[in-house]
């Protein structure tokens, strides 16, 4: 009788093993694990996307980890590969470049891991299940139109651009050009990559101001670059905002919103970073559960000026 009990116990263990309950990568707590890969997590907007994803994960009992690619494609690919090996259940990617992730995306698809893009797209979006972001082309058109209206449809302007080859820069430039094509008297006298950062934008703008004394507007393809331009002008004793050189950016980061409220920056664009992060987590979870998802989830683009800046500053403060 004792022998039969031993044999039965052994058979039960073998049955459990055959179900995969003790398979490699099984999570002890049973929680799903998602990874969100941010191209460069150094500004408040991208941080808000990651934070929104983490917060939504906490609400759903999902472990969400944010990875910073530091605008280095090799670093981002290495991070993705590591998460695949570690058994993450879903991957959310803001690509460093539009066309550099095809090989790793193929590996992800072959492994059957749900994957989507956020903030920026890849060239071949068919390799991912969905995109969560904002219509950057439309936002850029709103941004440029606000500038053109303020300067009366004529004058010399300069544009602080993001990293060449990134989806964000390519689409924003297209949005700018769609408006500029209607205003031949608006002359873009300077364009330069400021790497999406405030420090680089400050340095670039300082050089521009030494070359031009008749700039009527400086646009940043994101918020930090607009802030860098504003600081360069202020350091040079040049008025900005409602009483000087027109400055606008995007992302509606805290310092931008304060500058807009004070009249030193004219405008910015609110694109719902936290909502992007939360929606990304919801989308991956739906994919895991076999529910249908949309190919694109787009947040609303809202022009923020002195009239409504306080509202969005209060929203931003509440997120922290």
mmCIF file of C-alpha atoms in Angstrom:
data_model
loop_
_atom_site.group_PDB
_atom_site.id
_atom_site.type_symbol
_atom_site.label_atom_id
_atom_site.label_comp_id
_atom_site.label_asym_id
_atom_site.label_seq_id
_atom_site.Cartn_x
_atom_site.Cartn_y
_atom_site.Cartn_z
ATOM 1 C CA UNK A 1 0.000 0.000 0.000
ATOM 2 C CA UNK A 2 2.856 2.338 0.881
ATOM 3 C CA UNK A 3 4.492 1.571 -2.486
ATOM 4 C CA UNK A 4 1.330 2.564 -4.336
ATOM 5 C CA UNK A 5 1.183 5.875 -2.464
ATOM 6 C CA UNK A 6 4.771 6.658 -3.427
ATOM 7 C CA UNK A 7 4.111 5.844 -7.079
ATOM 8 C CA UNK A 8 0.971 8.035 -7.022
ATOM 9 C CA UNK A 9 2.911 10.949 -5.513
ATOM 10 C CA UNK A 10 5.601 10.667 -8.185
ATOM 11 C CA UNK A 11 2.963 10.626 -10.914
ATOM 12 C CA UNK A 12 1.329 13.744 -9.464
ATOM 13 C CA UNK A 13 4.646 15.617 -9.510
ATOM 14 C CA UNK A 14 5.237 14.587 -13.117
ATOM 15 C CA UNK A 15 1.730 15.765 -14.008
ATOM 16 C CA UNK A 16 2.356 19.177 -12.438
ATOM 17 C CA UNK A 17 5.660 19.528 -14.255
ATOM 18 C CA UNK A 18 3.986 18.645 -17.559
ATOM 19 C CA UNK A 19 1.549 21.550 -17.130
ATOM 20 C CA UNK A 20 4.426 24.020 -17.084
ATOM 21 C CA UNK A 21 3.652 25.323 -13.592
ATOM 22 C CA UNK A 22 7.319 25.014 -12.704
ATOM 23 C CA UNK A 23 8.572 26.097 -16.140
ATOM 24 C CA UNK A 24 11.470 28.514 -16.407
ATOM 25 C CA UNK A 25 10.383 32.119 -15.929
ATOM 26 C CA UNK A 26 7.234 31.330 -13.971
ATOM 27 C CA UNK A 27 6.541 34.201 -11.586
ATOM 28 C CA UNK A 28 6.217 33.256 -7.939
ATOM 29 C CA UNK A 29 3.545 35.894 -7.284
ATOM 30 C CA UNK A 30 1.684 35.318 -10.548
ATOM 31 C CA UNK A 31 1.830 39.039 -11.464
ATOM 32 C CA UNK A 32 2.151 40.102 -15.066
ATOM 33 C CA UNK A 33 5.312 42.047 -15.929
ATOM 34 C CA UNK A 34 5.310 44.796 -18.572
ATOM 35 C CA UNK A 35 8.297 46.856 -19.734
ATOM 36 C CA UNK A 36 8.064 50.355 -21.190
ATOM 37 C CA UNK A 37 11.132 51.507 -23.122
ATOM 38 C CA UNK A 38 11.476 55.289 -23.367
ATOM 39 C CA UNK A 39 13.865 56.638 -26.010
ATOM 40 C CA UNK A 40 15.186 59.313 -23.650
ATOM 41 C CA UNK A 41 13.637 59.615 -20.215
ATOM 42 C CA UNK A 42 15.254 62.939 -19.321
ATOM 43 C CA UNK A 43 12.306 65.309 -19.624
ATOM 44 C CA UNK A 44 9.083 65.701 -17.727
ATOM 45 C CA UNK A 45 6.839 64.692 -20.600
ATOM 46 C CA UNK A 46 8.447 61.307 -21.255
ATOM 47 C CA UNK A 47 8.692 60.739 -17.501
ATOM 48 C CA UNK A 48 4.952 61.388 -17.238
ATOM 49 C CA UNK A 49 4.293 58.680 -19.849
ATOM 50 C CA UNK A 50 6.337 56.162 -17.877
ATOM 51 C CA UNK A 51 4.783 57.249 -14.585
ATOM 52 C CA UNK A 52 1.314 56.933 -16.083
ATOM 53 C CA UNK A 53 2.117 53.376 -17.141
ATOM 54 C CA UNK A 54 3.490 52.465 -13.712
ATOM 55 C CA UNK A 55 0.471 53.965 -11.932
ATOM 56 C CA UNK A 56 -1.970 52.125 -14.178
ATOM 57 C CA UNK A 57 -0.027 48.924 -13.571
ATOM 58 C CA UNK A 58 -0.350 49.388 -9.823
ATOM 59 C CA UNK A 59 -4.106 49.833 -10.202
ATOM 60 C CA UNK A 60 -4.329 46.579 -12.172
ATOM 61 C CA UNK A 61 -1.837 44.564 -10.128
ATOM 62 C CA UNK A 62 0.716 44.539 -12.955
ATOM 63 C CA UNK A 63 4.436 45.167 -12.451
ATOM 64 C CA UNK A 64 5.524 47.865 -14.922
ATOM 65 C CA UNK A 65 9.218 48.758 -15.287
ATOM 66 C CA UNK A 66 10.495 51.833 -17.147
ATOM 67 C CA UNK A 67 13.752 51.641 -19.140
ATOM 68 C CA UNK A 68 15.693 54.666 -20.450
ATOM 69 C CA UNK A 69 17.360 54.155 -23.828
ATOM 70 C CA UNK A 70 19.248 57.467 -23.562
ATOM 71 C CA UNK A 71 18.720 57.959 -27.306
ATOM 72 C CA UNK A 72 21.082 55.084 -28.045
ATOM 73 C CA UNK A 73 19.625 52.417 -30.306
ATOM 74 C CA UNK A 74 22.096 49.725 -29.210
ATOM 75 C CA UNK A 75 21.245 50.380 -25.562
ATOM 76 C CA UNK A 76 17.524 50.147 -26.254
ATOM 77 C CA UNK A 77 17.884 46.893 -28.190
ATOM 78 C CA UNK A 78 19.959 45.417 -25.369
ATOM 79 C CA UNK A 79 17.282 46.408 -22.857
ATOM 80 C CA UNK A 80 14.567 44.770 -24.954
ATOM 81 C CA UNK A 81 16.580 41.575 -25.388
ATOM 82 C CA UNK A 82 17.185 41.387 -21.635
ATOM 83 C CA UNK A 83 13.479 41.750 -20.884
ATOM 84 C CA UNK A 84 12.644 39.018 -23.379
ATOM 85 C CA UNK A 85 15.052 36.653 -21.650
ATOM 86 C CA UNK A 86 13.628 37.612 -18.247
ATOM 87 C CA UNK A 87 10.135 36.648 -19.354
ATOM 88 C CA UNK A 88 8.309 39.973 -19.512
ATOM 89 C CA UNK A 89 4.718 39.509 -20.658
ATOM 90 C CA UNK A 90 4.329 42.697 -22.714
ATOM 91 C CA UNK A 91 6.587 45.340 -24.267
ATOM 92 C CA UNK A 92 5.801 49.025 -24.855
ATOM 93 C CA UNK A 93 8.415 50.792 -26.978
ATOM 94 C CA UNK A 94 9.168 54.406 -27.818
ATOM 95 C CA UNK A 95 11.721 53.762 -30.587
ATOM 96 C CA UNK A 96 14.971 55.726 -30.698
ATOM 97 C CA UNK A 97 14.785 55.672 -34.512
ATOM 98 C CA UNK A 98 11.996 54.821 -36.929
ATOM 99 C CA UNK A 99 13.778 52.028 -38.791
ATOM 100 C CA UNK A 100 16.356 50.520 -36.436
ATOM 101 C CA UNK A 101 14.248 48.008 -34.525
ATOM 102 C CA UNK A 102 13.009 45.702 -37.309
ATOM 103 C CA UNK A 103 15.252 42.734 -36.350
ATOM 104 C CA UNK A 104 14.347 42.830 -32.651
ATOM 105 C CA UNK A 105 10.654 43.378 -33.443
ATOM 106 C CA UNK A 106 10.758 40.218 -35.573
ATOM 107 C CA UNK A 107 12.246 38.335 -32.628
ATOM 108 C CA UNK A 108 9.514 39.686 -30.349
ATOM 109 C CA UNK A 109 6.821 38.608 -32.788
ATOM 110 C CA UNK A 110 8.402 35.169 -33.239
ATOM 111 C CA UNK A 111 8.393 34.796 -29.449
ATOM 112 C CA UNK A 112 4.701 35.685 -29.317
ATOM 113 C CA UNK A 113 5.175 38.610 -26.913
ATOM 114 C CA UNK A 114 2.607 41.430 -27.263
ATOM 115 C CA UNK A 115 4.329 44.650 -28.363
ATOM 116 C CA UNK A 116 3.142 48.173 -29.146
ATOM 117 C CA UNK A 117 4.756 51.555 -29.730
ATOM 118 C CA UNK A 118 4.174 54.710 -27.687
ATOM 119 C CA UNK A 119 4.923 58.433 -28.298
ATOM 120 C CA UNK A 120 6.804 57.666 -31.538
ATOM 121 C CA UNK A 121 6.160 55.078 -34.239
ATOM 122 C CA UNK A 122 8.396 52.739 -36.219
ATOM 123 C CA UNK A 123 8.519 52.843 -40.006
ATOM 124 C CA UNK A 124 6.779 49.474 -40.278
ATOM 125 C CA UNK A 125 3.942 49.700 -37.779
ATOM 126 C CA UNK A 126 2.637 46.334 -39.042
ATOM 127 C CA UNK A 127 5.321 44.777 -36.837
ATOM 128 C CA UNK A 128 3.499 45.963 -33.693
ATOM 129 C CA UNK A 129 -0.128 45.589 -32.656
ATOM 130 C CA UNK A 130 -0.929 49.222 -31.865
ATOM 131 C CA UNK A 131 0.376 52.765 -31.401
ATOM 132 C CA UNK A 132 -0.493 54.982 -28.445
ATOM 133 C CA UNK A 133 0.405 58.634 -28.740
ATOM 134 C CA UNK A 134 -0.713 61.939 -30.114
ATOM 135 C CA UNK A 135 -1.006 63.288 -33.626
ATOM 136 C CA UNK A 136 2.371 65.042 -33.636
ATOM 137 C CA UNK A 137 1.850 66.316 -37.176
ATOM 138 C CA UNK A 138 -1.406 68.010 -36.203
ATOM 139 C CA UNK A 139 0.127 69.317 -32.970
ATOM 140 C CA UNK A 140 3.041 70.800 -34.901
ATOM 141 C CA UNK A 141 0.620 72.486 -37.293
ATOM 142 C CA UNK A 142 -1.243 74.022 -34.333
ATOM 143 C CA UNK A 143 2.078 75.134 -32.868
ATOM 144 C CA UNK A 144 3.288 76.777 -36.084
ATOM 145 C CA UNK A 145 -0.096 78.365 -36.834
ATOM 146 C CA UNK A 146 -0.130 79.982 -33.399
ATOM 147 C CA UNK A 147 3.329 81.379 -34.129
ATOM 148 C CA UNK A 148 2.394 82.673 -37.583
ATOM 149 C CA UNK A 149 -0.728 84.332 -36.245
ATOM 150 C CA UNK A 150 1.239 86.097 -33.508
ATOM 151 C CA UNK A 151 3.929 87.462 -35.853
ATOM 152 C CA UNK A 152 1.377 88.570 -38.450
ATOM 153 C CA UNK A 153 2.387 86.099 -41.158
ATOM 154 C CA UNK A 154 5.843 87.504 -41.805
ATOM 155 C CA UNK A 155 9.326 87.644 -40.329
ATOM 156 C CA UNK A 156 12.430 85.577 -39.653
ATOM 157 C CA UNK A 157 12.086 82.539 -37.415
ATOM 158 C CA UNK A 158 14.311 79.726 -36.147
ATOM 159 C CA UNK A 159 13.491 76.120 -35.262
ATOM 160 C CA UNK A 160 15.190 73.946 -32.638
ATOM 161 C CA UNK A 161 14.893 70.422 -33.984
ATOM 162 C CA UNK A 162 14.928 67.005 -32.342
ATOM 163 C CA UNK A 163 17.209 64.083 -33.126
ATOM 164 C CA UNK A 164 17.472 63.471 -36.900
ATOM 165 C CA UNK A 165 15.903 60.190 -37.943
ATOM 166 C CA UNK A 166 13.520 60.024 -35.002
ATOM 167 C CA UNK A 167 9.849 59.634 -35.820
ATOM 168 C CA UNK A 168 9.033 62.646 -33.644
ATOM 169 C CA UNK A 169 11.308 65.011 -35.532
ATOM 170 C CA UNK A 170 10.236 63.777 -38.976
ATOM 171 C CA UNK A 171 6.522 64.176 -38.275
ATOM 172 C CA UNK A 172 6.832 67.503 -36.445
ATOM 173 C CA UNK A 173 8.824 68.946 -39.342
ATOM 174 C CA UNK A 174 6.073 67.844 -41.728
ATOM 175 C CA UNK A 175 3.487 69.568 -39.543
ATOM 176 C CA UNK A 176 5.508 72.783 -39.467
ATOM 177 C CA UNK A 177 5.983 72.721 -43.242
ATOM 178 C CA UNK A 178 2.271 72.194 -43.881
ATOM 179 C CA UNK A 179 1.636 75.623 -42.340
ATOM 180 C CA UNK A 180 4.753 77.412 -43.587
ATOM 181 C CA UNK A 181 3.827 76.538 -47.170
ATOM 182 C CA UNK A 182 0.914 78.988 -46.857
ATOM 183 C CA UNK A 183 3.045 81.897 -45.637
ATOM 184 C CA UNK A 184 5.873 82.788 -48.048
ATOM 185 C CA UNK A 185 6.761 85.856 -45.992
ATOM 186 C CA UNK A 186 7.770 83.716 -43.029
ATOM 187 C CA UNK A 187 11.456 82.878 -43.479
ATOM 188 C CA UNK A 188 13.095 80.037 -41.552
ATOM 189 C CA UNK A 189 16.652 81.359 -41.241
ATOM 190 C CA UNK A 190 17.959 78.702 -38.836
ATOM 191 C CA UNK A 191 17.265 75.017 -38.166
ATOM 192 C CA UNK A 192 19.504 72.920 -35.943
ATOM 193 C CA UNK A 193 19.401 69.711 -33.962
ATOM 194 C CA UNK A 194 19.306 70.554 -30.253
ATOM 195 C CA UNK A 195 18.931 66.904 -29.207
ATOM 196 C CA UNK A 196 15.604 67.519 -27.443
ATOM 197 C CA UNK A 197 17.502 69.040 -24.462
ATOM 198 C CA UNK A 198 17.422 72.409 -22.730
ATOM 199 C CA UNK A 199 21.221 72.730 -22.487
ATOM 200 C CA UNK A 200 21.848 72.092 -26.187
ATOM 201 C CA UNK A 201 19.002 74.439 -27.139
ATOM 202 C CA UNK A 202 20.512 77.141 -24.930
ATOM 203 C CA UNK A 203 23.880 76.791 -26.639
ATOM 204 C CA UNK A 204 22.418 76.727 -30.155
ATOM 205 C CA UNK A 205 20.209 79.753 -29.509
ATOM 206 C CA UNK A 206 23.122 81.745 -28.092
ATOM 207 C CA UNK A 207 24.923 81.250 -31.414
ATOM 208 C CA UNK A 208 21.863 82.259 -33.386
ATOM 209 C CA UNK A 209 21.428 85.459 -31.411
ATOM 210 C CA UNK A 210 24.980 86.472 -32.269
ATOM 211 C CA UNK A 211 24.196 86.028 -35.969
ATOM 212 C CA UNK A 212 20.696 87.531 -36.097
ATOM 213 C CA UNK A 213 19.236 90.594 -34.418
ATOM 214 C CA UNK A 214 15.907 90.362 -36.195
ATOM 215 C CA UNK A 215 14.478 86.992 -35.159
ATOM 216 C CA UNK A 216 10.795 87.338 -34.366
ATOM 217 C CA UNK A 217 10.178 83.763 -33.223
ATOM 218 C CA UNK A 218 11.941 80.608 -32.039
ATOM 219 C CA UNK A 219 10.110 77.291 -31.958
ATOM 220 C CA UNK A 220 11.175 74.159 -30.098
ATOM 221 C CA UNK A 221 10.072 70.747 -31.306
ATOM 222 C CA UNK A 222 9.654 69.930 -27.620
ATOM 223 C CA UNK A 223 9.278 71.787 -24.335
ATOM 224 C CA UNK A 224 12.840 71.680 -22.989
ATOM 225 C CA UNK A 225 14.223 73.160 -26.212
ATOM 226 C CA UNK A 226 11.752 76.043 -26.022
ATOM 227 C CA UNK A 227 12.876 76.686 -22.457
ATOM 228 C CA UNK A 228 16.507 76.685 -23.599
ATOM 229 C CA UNK A 229 15.689 79.292 -26.256
ATOM 230 C CA UNK A 230 13.852 81.440 -23.724
ATOM 231 C CA UNK A 231 16.782 81.348 -21.301
ATOM 232 C CA UNK A 232 19.290 82.245 -24.030
ATOM 233 C CA UNK A 233 17.230 85.284 -24.967
ATOM 234 C CA UNK A 234 16.808 86.363 -21.365
ATOM 235 C CA UNK A 235 20.541 85.955 -20.692
ATOM 236 C CA UNK A 236 21.167 88.234 -23.685
ATOM 237 C CA UNK A 237 18.699 90.823 -22.402
ATOM 238 C CA UNK A 238 16.217 90.109 -25.196
ATOM 239 C CA UNK A 239 12.524 90.175 -24.170
ATOM 240 C CA UNK A 240 10.507 87.047 -24.975
ATOM 241 C CA UNK A 241 6.902 85.963 -24.928
ATOM 242 C CA UNK A 242 4.018 88.372 -25.102
ATOM 243 C CA UNK A 243 6.377 91.387 -25.191
ATOM 244 C CA UNK A 244 9.231 90.119 -27.327
ATOM 245 C CA UNK A 245 10.513 87.184 -29.370
ATOM 246 C CA UNK A 246 7.742 84.642 -29.788
ATOM 247 C CA UNK A 247 8.633 81.332 -28.075
ATOM 248 C CA UNK A 248 6.621 78.159 -28.153
ATOM 249 C CA UNK A 249 7.244 74.479 -27.572
ATOM 250 C CA UNK A 250 5.417 71.253 -26.866
ATOM 251 C CA UNK A 251 4.873 68.808 -23.980
ATOM 252 C CA UNK A 252 3.538 71.356 -21.454
ATOM 253 C CA UNK A 253 6.163 70.524 -18.838
ATOM 254 C CA UNK A 254 5.942 72.363 -15.510
ATOM 255 C CA UNK A 255 8.576 75.009 -16.282
ATOM 256 C CA UNK A 256 6.918 75.711 -19.636
ATOM 257 C CA UNK A 257 3.530 76.158 -18.031
ATOM 258 C CA UNK A 258 4.977 78.548 -15.469
ATOM 259 C CA UNK A 259 6.750 80.505 -18.226
ATOM 260 C CA UNK A 260 3.501 80.710 -20.216
ATOM 261 C CA UNK A 261 1.583 81.916 -17.147
ATOM 262 C CA UNK A 262 4.222 84.602 -16.562
ATOM 263 C CA UNK A 263 4.146 85.682 -20.218
ATOM 264 C CA UNK A 264 7.770 84.744 -21.005
ATOM 265 C CA UNK A 265 6.779 81.845 -23.278
ATOM 266 C CA UNK A 266 3.831 82.257 -25.579
ATOM 267 C CA UNK A 267 2.426 78.745 -25.830
ATOM 268 C CA UNK A 268 2.916 75.007 -25.537
ATOM 269 C CA UNK A 269 0.957 71.886 -26.452
ATOM 270 C CA UNK A 270 -0.661 69.543 -23.925
ATOM 271 C CA UNK A 271 -0.628 65.970 -25.258
ATOM 272 C CA UNK A 272 -1.668 63.874 -22.287
ATOM 273 C CA UNK A 273 1.521 62.014 -21.326
ATOM 274 C CA UNK A 274 0.075 60.152 -18.310
ATOM 275 C CA UNK A 275 -2.914 59.074 -20.381
ATOM 276 C CA UNK A 276 -0.542 57.664 -23.012
ATOM 277 C CA UNK A 277 1.174 55.519 -20.406
ATOM 278 C CA UNK A 278 -2.068 54.270 -18.900
ATOM 279 C CA UNK A 279 -3.600 53.512 -22.289
ATOM 280 C CA UNK A 280 -0.458 51.593 -23.292
ATOM 281 C CA UNK A 281 -0.812 49.273 -20.297
ATOM 282 C CA UNK A 282 -4.516 48.766 -21.005
ATOM 283 C CA UNK A 283 -3.733 47.938 -24.639
ATOM 284 C CA UNK A 284 -1.094 45.330 -23.794
ATOM 285 C CA UNK A 285 -3.436 43.745 -21.233
ATOM 286 C CA UNK A 286 -6.215 43.546 -23.827
ATOM 287 C CA UNK A 287 -3.828 41.829 -26.238
ATOM 288 C CA UNK A 288 -2.889 39.276 -23.585
ATOM 289 C CA UNK A 289 -6.557 38.627 -22.835
ATOM 290 C CA UNK A 290 -7.381 38.209 -26.521
ATOM 291 C CA UNK A 291 -9.507 41.346 -26.706
ATOM 292 C CA UNK A 292 -9.567 43.498 -29.855
ATOM 293 C CA UNK A 293 -7.467 46.669 -29.888
ATOM 294 C CA UNK A 294 -7.341 49.688 -32.172
ATOM 295 C CA UNK A 295 -4.338 50.242 -34.409
ATOM 296 C CA UNK A 296 -3.994 53.795 -33.066
ATOM 297 C CA UNK A 297 -5.006 55.497 -29.830
ATOM 298 C CA UNK A 298 -4.520 59.248 -30.096
ATOM 299 C CA UNK A 299 -4.552 61.748 -27.252
ATOM 300 C CA UNK A 300 -6.007 65.226 -27.733
ATOM 301 C CA UNK A 301 -3.707 68.127 -28.715
ATOM 302 C CA UNK A 302 -4.521 71.254 -26.703
ATOM 303 C CA UNK A 303 -2.901 74.658 -27.279
ATOM 304 C CA UNK A 304 -1.931 76.073 -23.892
ATOM 305 C CA UNK A 305 -1.651 79.856 -23.618
ATOM 306 C CA UNK A 306 -1.699 82.372 -20.788
ATOM 307 C CA UNK A 307 -5.478 81.988 -20.608
ATOM 308 C CA UNK A 308 -5.509 78.282 -19.684
ATOM 309 C CA UNK A 309 -1.970 77.563 -18.458
ATOM 310 C CA UNK A 310 -2.937 77.512 -14.779
ATOM 311 C CA UNK A 311 -5.446 74.720 -15.390
ATOM 312 C CA UNK A 312 -2.804 72.429 -16.875
ATOM 313 C CA UNK A 313 -0.201 73.416 -14.309
ATOM 314 C CA UNK A 314 -2.581 72.247 -11.590
ATOM 315 C CA UNK A 315 -3.102 68.965 -13.454
ATOM 316 C CA UNK A 316 0.657 68.533 -13.743
ATOM 317 C CA UNK A 317 1.188 69.205 -10.028
ATOM 318 C CA UNK A 318 -1.474 66.669 -9.112
ATOM 319 C CA UNK A 319 0.440 63.947 -10.950
ATOM 320 C CA UNK A 320 3.491 64.136 -8.720
#
